[in-house]
PDB file of C-alpha atoms in Angstrom:
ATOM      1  CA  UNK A 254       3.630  -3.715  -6.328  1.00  0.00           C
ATOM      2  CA  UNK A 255       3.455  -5.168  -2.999  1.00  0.00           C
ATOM      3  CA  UNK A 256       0.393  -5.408  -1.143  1.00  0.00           C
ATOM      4  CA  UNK A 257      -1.159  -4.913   2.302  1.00  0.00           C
ATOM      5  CA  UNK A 258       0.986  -7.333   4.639  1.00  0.00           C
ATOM      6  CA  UNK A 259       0.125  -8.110   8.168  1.00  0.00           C
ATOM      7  CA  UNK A 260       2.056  -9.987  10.833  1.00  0.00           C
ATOM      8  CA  UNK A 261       1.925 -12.467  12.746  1.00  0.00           C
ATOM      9  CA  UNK A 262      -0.445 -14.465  10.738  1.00  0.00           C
ATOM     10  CA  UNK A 263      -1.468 -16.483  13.769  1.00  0.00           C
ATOM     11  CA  UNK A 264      -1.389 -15.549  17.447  1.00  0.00           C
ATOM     12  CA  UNK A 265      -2.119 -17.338  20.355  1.00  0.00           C
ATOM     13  CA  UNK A 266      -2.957 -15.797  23.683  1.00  0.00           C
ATOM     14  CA  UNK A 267      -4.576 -16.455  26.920  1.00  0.00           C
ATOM     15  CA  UNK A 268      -7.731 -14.844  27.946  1.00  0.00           C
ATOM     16  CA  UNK A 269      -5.882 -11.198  30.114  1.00  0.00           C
ATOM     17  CA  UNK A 270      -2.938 -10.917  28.062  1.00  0.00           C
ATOM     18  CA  UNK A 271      -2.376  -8.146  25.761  1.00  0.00           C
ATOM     19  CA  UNK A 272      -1.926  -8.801  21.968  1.00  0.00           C
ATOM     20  CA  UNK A 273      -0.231  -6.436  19.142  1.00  0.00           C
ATOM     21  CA  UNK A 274      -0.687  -6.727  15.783  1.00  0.00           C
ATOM     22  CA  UNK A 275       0.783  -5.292  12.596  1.00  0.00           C
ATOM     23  CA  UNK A 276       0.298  -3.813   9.600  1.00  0.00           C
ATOM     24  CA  UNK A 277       2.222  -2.404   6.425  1.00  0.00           C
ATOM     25  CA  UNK A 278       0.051  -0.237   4.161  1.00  0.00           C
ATOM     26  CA  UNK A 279       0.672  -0.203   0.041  1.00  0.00           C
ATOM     27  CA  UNK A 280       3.775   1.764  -0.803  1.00  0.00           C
ATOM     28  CA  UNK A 281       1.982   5.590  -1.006  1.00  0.00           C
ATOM     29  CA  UNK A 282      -1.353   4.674   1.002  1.00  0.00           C
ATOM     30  CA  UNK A 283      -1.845   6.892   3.775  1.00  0.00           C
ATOM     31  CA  UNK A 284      -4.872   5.491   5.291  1.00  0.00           C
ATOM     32  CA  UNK A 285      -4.699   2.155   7.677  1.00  0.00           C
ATOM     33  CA  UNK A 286      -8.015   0.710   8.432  1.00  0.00           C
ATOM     34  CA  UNK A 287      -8.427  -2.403  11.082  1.00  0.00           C
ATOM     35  CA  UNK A 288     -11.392  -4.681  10.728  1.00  0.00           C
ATOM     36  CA  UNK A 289     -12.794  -7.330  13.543  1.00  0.00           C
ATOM     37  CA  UNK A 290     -13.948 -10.771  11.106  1.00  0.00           C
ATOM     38  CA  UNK A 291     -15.317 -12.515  13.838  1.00  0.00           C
ATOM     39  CA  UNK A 292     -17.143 -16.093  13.104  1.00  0.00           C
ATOM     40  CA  UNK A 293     -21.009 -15.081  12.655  1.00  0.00           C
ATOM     41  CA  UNK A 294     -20.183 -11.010  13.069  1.00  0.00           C
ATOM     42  CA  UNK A 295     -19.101 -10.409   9.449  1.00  0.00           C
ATOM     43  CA  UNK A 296     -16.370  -7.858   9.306  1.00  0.00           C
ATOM     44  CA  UNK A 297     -16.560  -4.883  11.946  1.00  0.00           C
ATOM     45  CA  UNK A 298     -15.141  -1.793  11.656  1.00  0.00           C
ATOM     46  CA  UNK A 299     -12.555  -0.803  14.379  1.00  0.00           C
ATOM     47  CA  UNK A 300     -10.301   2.223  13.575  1.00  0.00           C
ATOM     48  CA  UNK A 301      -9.032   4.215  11.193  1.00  0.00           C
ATOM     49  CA  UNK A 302      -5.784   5.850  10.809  1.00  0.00           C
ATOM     50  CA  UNK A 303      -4.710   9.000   8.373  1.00  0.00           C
ATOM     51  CA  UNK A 304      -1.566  10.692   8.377  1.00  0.00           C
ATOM     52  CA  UNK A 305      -0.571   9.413  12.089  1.00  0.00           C
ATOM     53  CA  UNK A 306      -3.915  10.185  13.710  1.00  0.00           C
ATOM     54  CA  UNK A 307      -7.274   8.572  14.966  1.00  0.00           C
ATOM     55  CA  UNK A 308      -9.699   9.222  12.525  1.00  0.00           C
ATOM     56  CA  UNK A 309     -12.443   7.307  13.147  1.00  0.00           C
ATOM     57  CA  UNK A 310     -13.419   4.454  15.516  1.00  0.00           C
ATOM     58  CA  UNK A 311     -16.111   1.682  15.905  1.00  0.00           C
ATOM     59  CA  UNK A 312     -18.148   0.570  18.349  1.00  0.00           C
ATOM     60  CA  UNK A 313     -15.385  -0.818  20.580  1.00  0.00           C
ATOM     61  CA  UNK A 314     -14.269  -0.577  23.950  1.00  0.00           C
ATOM     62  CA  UNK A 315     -10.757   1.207  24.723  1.00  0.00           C
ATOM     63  CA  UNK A 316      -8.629  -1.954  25.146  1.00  0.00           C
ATOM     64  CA  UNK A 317      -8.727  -1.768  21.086  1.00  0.00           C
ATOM     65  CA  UNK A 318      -6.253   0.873  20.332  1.00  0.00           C
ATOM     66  CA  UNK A 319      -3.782   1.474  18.254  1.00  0.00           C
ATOM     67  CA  UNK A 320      -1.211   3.867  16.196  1.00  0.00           C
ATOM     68  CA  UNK A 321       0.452   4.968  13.319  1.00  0.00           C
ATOM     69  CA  UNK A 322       4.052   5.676  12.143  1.00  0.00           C
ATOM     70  CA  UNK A 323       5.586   8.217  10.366  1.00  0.00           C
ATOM     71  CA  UNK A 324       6.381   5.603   7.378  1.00  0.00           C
ATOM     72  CA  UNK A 325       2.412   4.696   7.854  1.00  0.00           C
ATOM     73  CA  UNK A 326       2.709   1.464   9.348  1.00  0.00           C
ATOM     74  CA  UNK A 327       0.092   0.949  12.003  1.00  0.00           C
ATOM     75  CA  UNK A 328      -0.299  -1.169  15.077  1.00  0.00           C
ATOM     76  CA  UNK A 329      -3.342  -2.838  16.683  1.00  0.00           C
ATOM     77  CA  UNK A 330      -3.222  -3.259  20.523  1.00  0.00           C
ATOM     78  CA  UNK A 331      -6.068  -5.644  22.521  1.00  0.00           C
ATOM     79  CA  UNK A 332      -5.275  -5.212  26.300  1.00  0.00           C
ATOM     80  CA  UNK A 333      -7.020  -7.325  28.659  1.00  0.00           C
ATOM     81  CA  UNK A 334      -7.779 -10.340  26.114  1.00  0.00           C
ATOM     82  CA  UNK A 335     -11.713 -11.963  26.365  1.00  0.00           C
ATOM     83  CA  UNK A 336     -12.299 -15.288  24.842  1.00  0.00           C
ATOM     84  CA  UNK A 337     -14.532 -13.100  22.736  1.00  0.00           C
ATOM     85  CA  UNK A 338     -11.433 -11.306  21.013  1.00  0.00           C
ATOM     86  CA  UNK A 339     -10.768 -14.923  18.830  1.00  0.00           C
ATOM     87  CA  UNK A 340     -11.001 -13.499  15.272  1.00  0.00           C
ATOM     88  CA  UNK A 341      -8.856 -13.039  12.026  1.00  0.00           C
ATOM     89  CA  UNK A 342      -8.328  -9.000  12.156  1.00  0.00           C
ATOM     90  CA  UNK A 343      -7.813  -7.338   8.747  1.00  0.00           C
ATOM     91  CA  UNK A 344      -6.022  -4.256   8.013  1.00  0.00           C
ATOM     92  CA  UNK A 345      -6.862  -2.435   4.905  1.00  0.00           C
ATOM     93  CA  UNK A 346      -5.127   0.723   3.310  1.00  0.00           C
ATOM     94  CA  UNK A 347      -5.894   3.442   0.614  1.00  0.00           C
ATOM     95  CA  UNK A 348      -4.306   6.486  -1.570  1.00  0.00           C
ATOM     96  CA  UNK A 349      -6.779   8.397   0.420  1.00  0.00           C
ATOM     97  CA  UNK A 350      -9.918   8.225   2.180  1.00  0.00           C
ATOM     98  CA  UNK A 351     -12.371   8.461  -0.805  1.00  0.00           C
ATOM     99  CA  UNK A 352     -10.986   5.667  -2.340  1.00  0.00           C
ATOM    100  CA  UNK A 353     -11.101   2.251  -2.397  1.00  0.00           C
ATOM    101  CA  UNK A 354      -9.963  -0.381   0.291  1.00  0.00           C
ATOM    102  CA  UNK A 355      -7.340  -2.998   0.082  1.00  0.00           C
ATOM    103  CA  UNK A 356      -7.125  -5.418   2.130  1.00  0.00           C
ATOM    104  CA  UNK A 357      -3.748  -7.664   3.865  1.00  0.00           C
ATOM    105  CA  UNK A 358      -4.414 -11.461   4.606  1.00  0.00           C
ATOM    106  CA  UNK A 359      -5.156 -10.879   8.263  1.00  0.00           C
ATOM    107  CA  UNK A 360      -4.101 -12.229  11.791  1.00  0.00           C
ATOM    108  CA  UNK A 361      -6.002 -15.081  13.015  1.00  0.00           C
ATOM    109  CA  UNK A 362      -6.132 -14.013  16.990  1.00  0.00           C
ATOM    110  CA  UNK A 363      -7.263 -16.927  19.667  1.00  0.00           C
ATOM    111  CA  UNK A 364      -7.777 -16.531  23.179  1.00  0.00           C
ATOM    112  CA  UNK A 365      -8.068 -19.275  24.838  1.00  0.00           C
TER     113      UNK A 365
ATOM    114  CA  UNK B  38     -26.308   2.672  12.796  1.00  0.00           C
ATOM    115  CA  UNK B  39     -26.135   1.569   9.103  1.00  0.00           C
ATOM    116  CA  UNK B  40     -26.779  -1.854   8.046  1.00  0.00           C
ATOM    117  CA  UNK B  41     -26.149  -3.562   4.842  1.00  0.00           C
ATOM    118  CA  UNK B  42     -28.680  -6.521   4.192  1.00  0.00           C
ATOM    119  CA  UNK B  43     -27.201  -8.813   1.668  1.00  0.00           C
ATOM    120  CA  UNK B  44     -29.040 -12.212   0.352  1.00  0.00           C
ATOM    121  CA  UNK B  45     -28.938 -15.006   0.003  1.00  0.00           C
ATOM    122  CA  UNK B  46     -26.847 -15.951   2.578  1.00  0.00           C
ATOM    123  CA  UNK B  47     -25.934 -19.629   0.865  1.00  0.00           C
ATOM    124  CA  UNK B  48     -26.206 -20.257  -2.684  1.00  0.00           C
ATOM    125  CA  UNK B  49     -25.001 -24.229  -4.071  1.00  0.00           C
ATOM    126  CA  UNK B  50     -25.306 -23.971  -7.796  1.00  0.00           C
ATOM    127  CA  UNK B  51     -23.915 -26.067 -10.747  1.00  0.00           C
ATOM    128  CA  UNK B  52     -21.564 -25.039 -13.173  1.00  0.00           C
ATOM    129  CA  UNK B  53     -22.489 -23.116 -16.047  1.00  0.00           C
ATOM    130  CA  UNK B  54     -25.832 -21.838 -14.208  1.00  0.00           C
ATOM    131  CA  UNK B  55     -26.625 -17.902 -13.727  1.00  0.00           C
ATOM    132  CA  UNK B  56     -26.821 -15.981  -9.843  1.00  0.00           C
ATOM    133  CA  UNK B  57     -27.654 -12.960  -8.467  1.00  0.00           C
ATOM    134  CA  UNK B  58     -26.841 -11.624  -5.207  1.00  0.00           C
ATOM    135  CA  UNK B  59     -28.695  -8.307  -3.532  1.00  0.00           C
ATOM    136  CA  UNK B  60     -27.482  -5.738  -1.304  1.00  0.00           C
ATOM    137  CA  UNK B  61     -30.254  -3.815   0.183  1.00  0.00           C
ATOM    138  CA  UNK B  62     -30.339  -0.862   3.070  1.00  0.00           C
ATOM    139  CA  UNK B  63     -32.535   1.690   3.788  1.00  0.00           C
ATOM    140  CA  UNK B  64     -29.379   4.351   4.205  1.00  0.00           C
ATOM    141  CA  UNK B  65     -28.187   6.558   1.485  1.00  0.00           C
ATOM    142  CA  UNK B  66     -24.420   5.224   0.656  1.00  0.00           C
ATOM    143  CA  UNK B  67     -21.548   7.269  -1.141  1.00  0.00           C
ATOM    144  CA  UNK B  68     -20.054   4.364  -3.031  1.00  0.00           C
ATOM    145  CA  UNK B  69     -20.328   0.820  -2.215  1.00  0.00           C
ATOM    146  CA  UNK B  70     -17.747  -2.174  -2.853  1.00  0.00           C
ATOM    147  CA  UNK B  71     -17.844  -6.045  -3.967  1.00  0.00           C
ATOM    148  CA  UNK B  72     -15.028  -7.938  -2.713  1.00  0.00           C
ATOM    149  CA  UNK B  73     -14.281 -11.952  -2.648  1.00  0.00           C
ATOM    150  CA  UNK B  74     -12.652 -13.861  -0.106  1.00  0.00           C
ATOM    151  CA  UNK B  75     -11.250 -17.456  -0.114  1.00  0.00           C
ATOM    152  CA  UNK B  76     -10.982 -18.969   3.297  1.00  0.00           C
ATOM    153  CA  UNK B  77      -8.311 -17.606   4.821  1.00  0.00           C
ATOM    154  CA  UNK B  78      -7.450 -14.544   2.921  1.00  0.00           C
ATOM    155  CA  UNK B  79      -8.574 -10.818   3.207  1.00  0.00           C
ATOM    156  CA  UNK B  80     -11.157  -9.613   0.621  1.00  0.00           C
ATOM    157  CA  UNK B  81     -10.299  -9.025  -2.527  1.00  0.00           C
ATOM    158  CA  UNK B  82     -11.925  -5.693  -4.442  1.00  0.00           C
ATOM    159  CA  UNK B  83     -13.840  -6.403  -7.283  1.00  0.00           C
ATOM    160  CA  UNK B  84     -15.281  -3.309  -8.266  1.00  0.00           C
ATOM    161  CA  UNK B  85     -16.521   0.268  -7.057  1.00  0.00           C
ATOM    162  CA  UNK B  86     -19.894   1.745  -7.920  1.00  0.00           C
ATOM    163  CA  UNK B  87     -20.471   5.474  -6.785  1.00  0.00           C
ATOM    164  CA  UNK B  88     -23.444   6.609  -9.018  1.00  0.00           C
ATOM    165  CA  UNK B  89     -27.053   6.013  -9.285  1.00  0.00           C
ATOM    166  CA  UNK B  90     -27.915   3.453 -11.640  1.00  0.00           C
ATOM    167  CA  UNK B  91     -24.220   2.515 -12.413  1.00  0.00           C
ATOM    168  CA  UNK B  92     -23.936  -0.621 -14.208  1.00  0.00           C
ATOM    169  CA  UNK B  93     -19.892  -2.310 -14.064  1.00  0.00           C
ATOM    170  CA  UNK B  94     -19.252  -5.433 -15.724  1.00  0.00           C
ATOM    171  CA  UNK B  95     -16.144  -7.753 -15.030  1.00  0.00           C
ATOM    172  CA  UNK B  96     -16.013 -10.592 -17.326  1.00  0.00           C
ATOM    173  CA  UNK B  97     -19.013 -12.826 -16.513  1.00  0.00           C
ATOM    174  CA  UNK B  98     -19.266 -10.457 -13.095  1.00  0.00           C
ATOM    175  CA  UNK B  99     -22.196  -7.553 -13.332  1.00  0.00           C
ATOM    176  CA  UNK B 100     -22.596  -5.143 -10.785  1.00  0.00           C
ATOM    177  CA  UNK B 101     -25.036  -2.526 -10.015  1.00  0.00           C
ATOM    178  CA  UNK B 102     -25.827   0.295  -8.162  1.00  0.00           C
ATOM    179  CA  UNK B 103     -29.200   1.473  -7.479  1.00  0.00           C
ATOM    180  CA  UNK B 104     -31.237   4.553  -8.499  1.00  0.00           C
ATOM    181  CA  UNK B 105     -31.109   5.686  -5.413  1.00  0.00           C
ATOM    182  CA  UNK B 106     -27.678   4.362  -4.102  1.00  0.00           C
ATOM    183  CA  UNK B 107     -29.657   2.485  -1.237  1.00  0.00           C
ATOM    184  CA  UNK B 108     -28.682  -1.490  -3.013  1.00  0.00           C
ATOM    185  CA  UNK B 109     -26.974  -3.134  -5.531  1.00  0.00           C
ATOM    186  CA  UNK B 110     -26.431  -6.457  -6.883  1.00  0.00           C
ATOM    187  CA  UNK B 111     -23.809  -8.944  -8.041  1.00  0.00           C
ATOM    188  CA  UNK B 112     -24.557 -10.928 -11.005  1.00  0.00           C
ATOM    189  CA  UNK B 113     -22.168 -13.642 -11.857  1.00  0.00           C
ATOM    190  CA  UNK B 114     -22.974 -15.791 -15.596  1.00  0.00           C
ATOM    191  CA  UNK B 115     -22.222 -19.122 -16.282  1.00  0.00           C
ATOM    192  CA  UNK B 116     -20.833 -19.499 -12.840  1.00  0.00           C
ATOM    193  CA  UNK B 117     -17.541 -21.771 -12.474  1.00  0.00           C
ATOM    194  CA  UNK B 118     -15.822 -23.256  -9.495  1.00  0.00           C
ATOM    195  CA  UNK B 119     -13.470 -20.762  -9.776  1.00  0.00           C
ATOM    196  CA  UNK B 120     -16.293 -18.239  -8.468  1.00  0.00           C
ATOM    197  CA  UNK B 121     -16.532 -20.282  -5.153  1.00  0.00           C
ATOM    198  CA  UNK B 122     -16.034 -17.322  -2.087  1.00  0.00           C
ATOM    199  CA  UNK B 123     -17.246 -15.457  -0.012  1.00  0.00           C
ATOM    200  CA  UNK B 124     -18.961 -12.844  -1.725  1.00  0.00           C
ATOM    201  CA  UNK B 125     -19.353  -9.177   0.464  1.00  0.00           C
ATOM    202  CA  UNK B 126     -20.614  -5.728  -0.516  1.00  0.00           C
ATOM    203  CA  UNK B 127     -19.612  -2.819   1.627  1.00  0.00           C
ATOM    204  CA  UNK B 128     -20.961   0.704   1.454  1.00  0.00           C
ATOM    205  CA  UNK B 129     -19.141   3.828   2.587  1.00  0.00           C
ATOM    206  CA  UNK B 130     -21.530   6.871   4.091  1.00  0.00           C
ATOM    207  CA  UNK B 131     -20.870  10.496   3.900  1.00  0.00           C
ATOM    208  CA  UNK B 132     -21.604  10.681   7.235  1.00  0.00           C
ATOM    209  CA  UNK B 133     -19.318   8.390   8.817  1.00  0.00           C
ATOM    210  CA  UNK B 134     -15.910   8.900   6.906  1.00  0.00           C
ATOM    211  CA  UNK B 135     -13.145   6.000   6.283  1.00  0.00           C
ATOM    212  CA  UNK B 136     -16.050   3.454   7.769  1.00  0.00           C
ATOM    213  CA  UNK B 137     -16.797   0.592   5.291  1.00  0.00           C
ATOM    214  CA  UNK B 138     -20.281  -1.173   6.942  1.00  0.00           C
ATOM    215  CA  UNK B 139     -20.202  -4.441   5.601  1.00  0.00           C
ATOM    216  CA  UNK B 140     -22.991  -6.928   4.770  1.00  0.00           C
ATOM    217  CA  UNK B 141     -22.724 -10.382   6.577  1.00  0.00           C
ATOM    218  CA  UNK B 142     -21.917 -11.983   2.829  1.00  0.00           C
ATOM    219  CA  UNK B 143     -22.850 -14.452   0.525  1.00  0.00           C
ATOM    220  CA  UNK B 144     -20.877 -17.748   0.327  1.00  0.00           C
ATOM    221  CA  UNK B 145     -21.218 -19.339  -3.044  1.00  0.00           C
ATOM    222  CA  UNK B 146     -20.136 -23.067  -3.746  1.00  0.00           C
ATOM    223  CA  UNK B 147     -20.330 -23.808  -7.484  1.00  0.00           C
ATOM    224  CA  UNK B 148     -20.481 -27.424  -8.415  1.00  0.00           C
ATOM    225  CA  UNK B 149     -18.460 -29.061 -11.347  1.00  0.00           C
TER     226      UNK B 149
END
């Protein structure tokens, strides 16, 4: 069984751009969770998506938004890049939202 | 806001030697998670504990929740250099649902 996949694995942008990232949840996991891994932060929690809707969000301001797709892929979007934004962002999916998290490999983000 | 304390922060040992690492908060949590994660990669689940006093074991990996579902601790045996990661726990509230708060981890570098 495949597993969480995310793409690009690397991104490169300069500081006011906008950067989208992607994710593709286990075959049958409705849930997409994004994580912020940012050197000395440990992993932050930014949103969660169920079943095409926001669910819940973290302390973040609204440049971090995203969706979800019918098939339950999901999409990250940073607007207005800060030098601040540099981290590897995780996406994590489950059967449901009592259950456990699995995580892709991430996207290592840099703003430079 | 939640926080998960988790120590030691660093831990060098030498092959073959025993280690624990603690998970402490003063919040109540639902079910809390060990994952691993190589440099790199996204974290890797090890195991789930969701009651009181749980004990898991995993090979030479124990886990435990405690009493009352505030900690928990990893305890690896005869640690290899296989074992070498980043070690995290993560606890899920009732209160805020799909959120995993994460503790800032343990990185453990075993010695040959």
């Amino acid at each position: 069984e495949a597993g969480v996949t995310q793409s690009p694995t690397h991104l490169i942008k300069t500081r006011g751009q906008q950067a989208t990232l992607r994710c593709s949840p286990i075959s049958g996991h409705t849930s997409v969770y994004w994580y912020q891994q940012a050197l000395g932060l440990g992993l932050q929690f930014l949103l969660w998506y169920d079943e095409g809707e926001e669910r819940n969000r973290g302390n973040f301001p609204p440049r971090f938004s995203g969706r979800q797709f019918p098939n339950y892929s999901s999409e990250l979007n940073v607007n207005a890049l800060e030098l601040e934004d540099s981290a590897l962002y995780l996406c994590a999916s489950s059967l449901s939202p009592i259950l456990e998290q699995y995580f892709g490999p991430g996207t290592r983000l840099t703003v430079t | 806001t939640q926080l998960l304390e988790q120590s030691p922060q660093f831990l060098s040992i030498q092959e073959g030697e025993n280690l624990t690492v603690y998970c402490n908060s003063s919040s109540v949590f639902s079910s809390l998670q060990w994952y691993r994660q190589e440099p790199g990669e996204g974290p890797v689940l090890l195991v789930t504990v969701v009651t009181g006093g749980e004990v898991k074991k995993l090979k030479r990996l124990t886990f435990q929740f405690g009493d009352a579902r505030k900690d928990s601790s990893l305890h690896i045996t005869a640690a290899q250099p296989g074992d070498t990661g980043l070690y995290l726990c993560a606890g899920e509230s009732g209160t805020s649902y799909g959120k995993l708060t994460f503790g800032q981890g343990t990185i453990l570098t075993v010695h040959p």
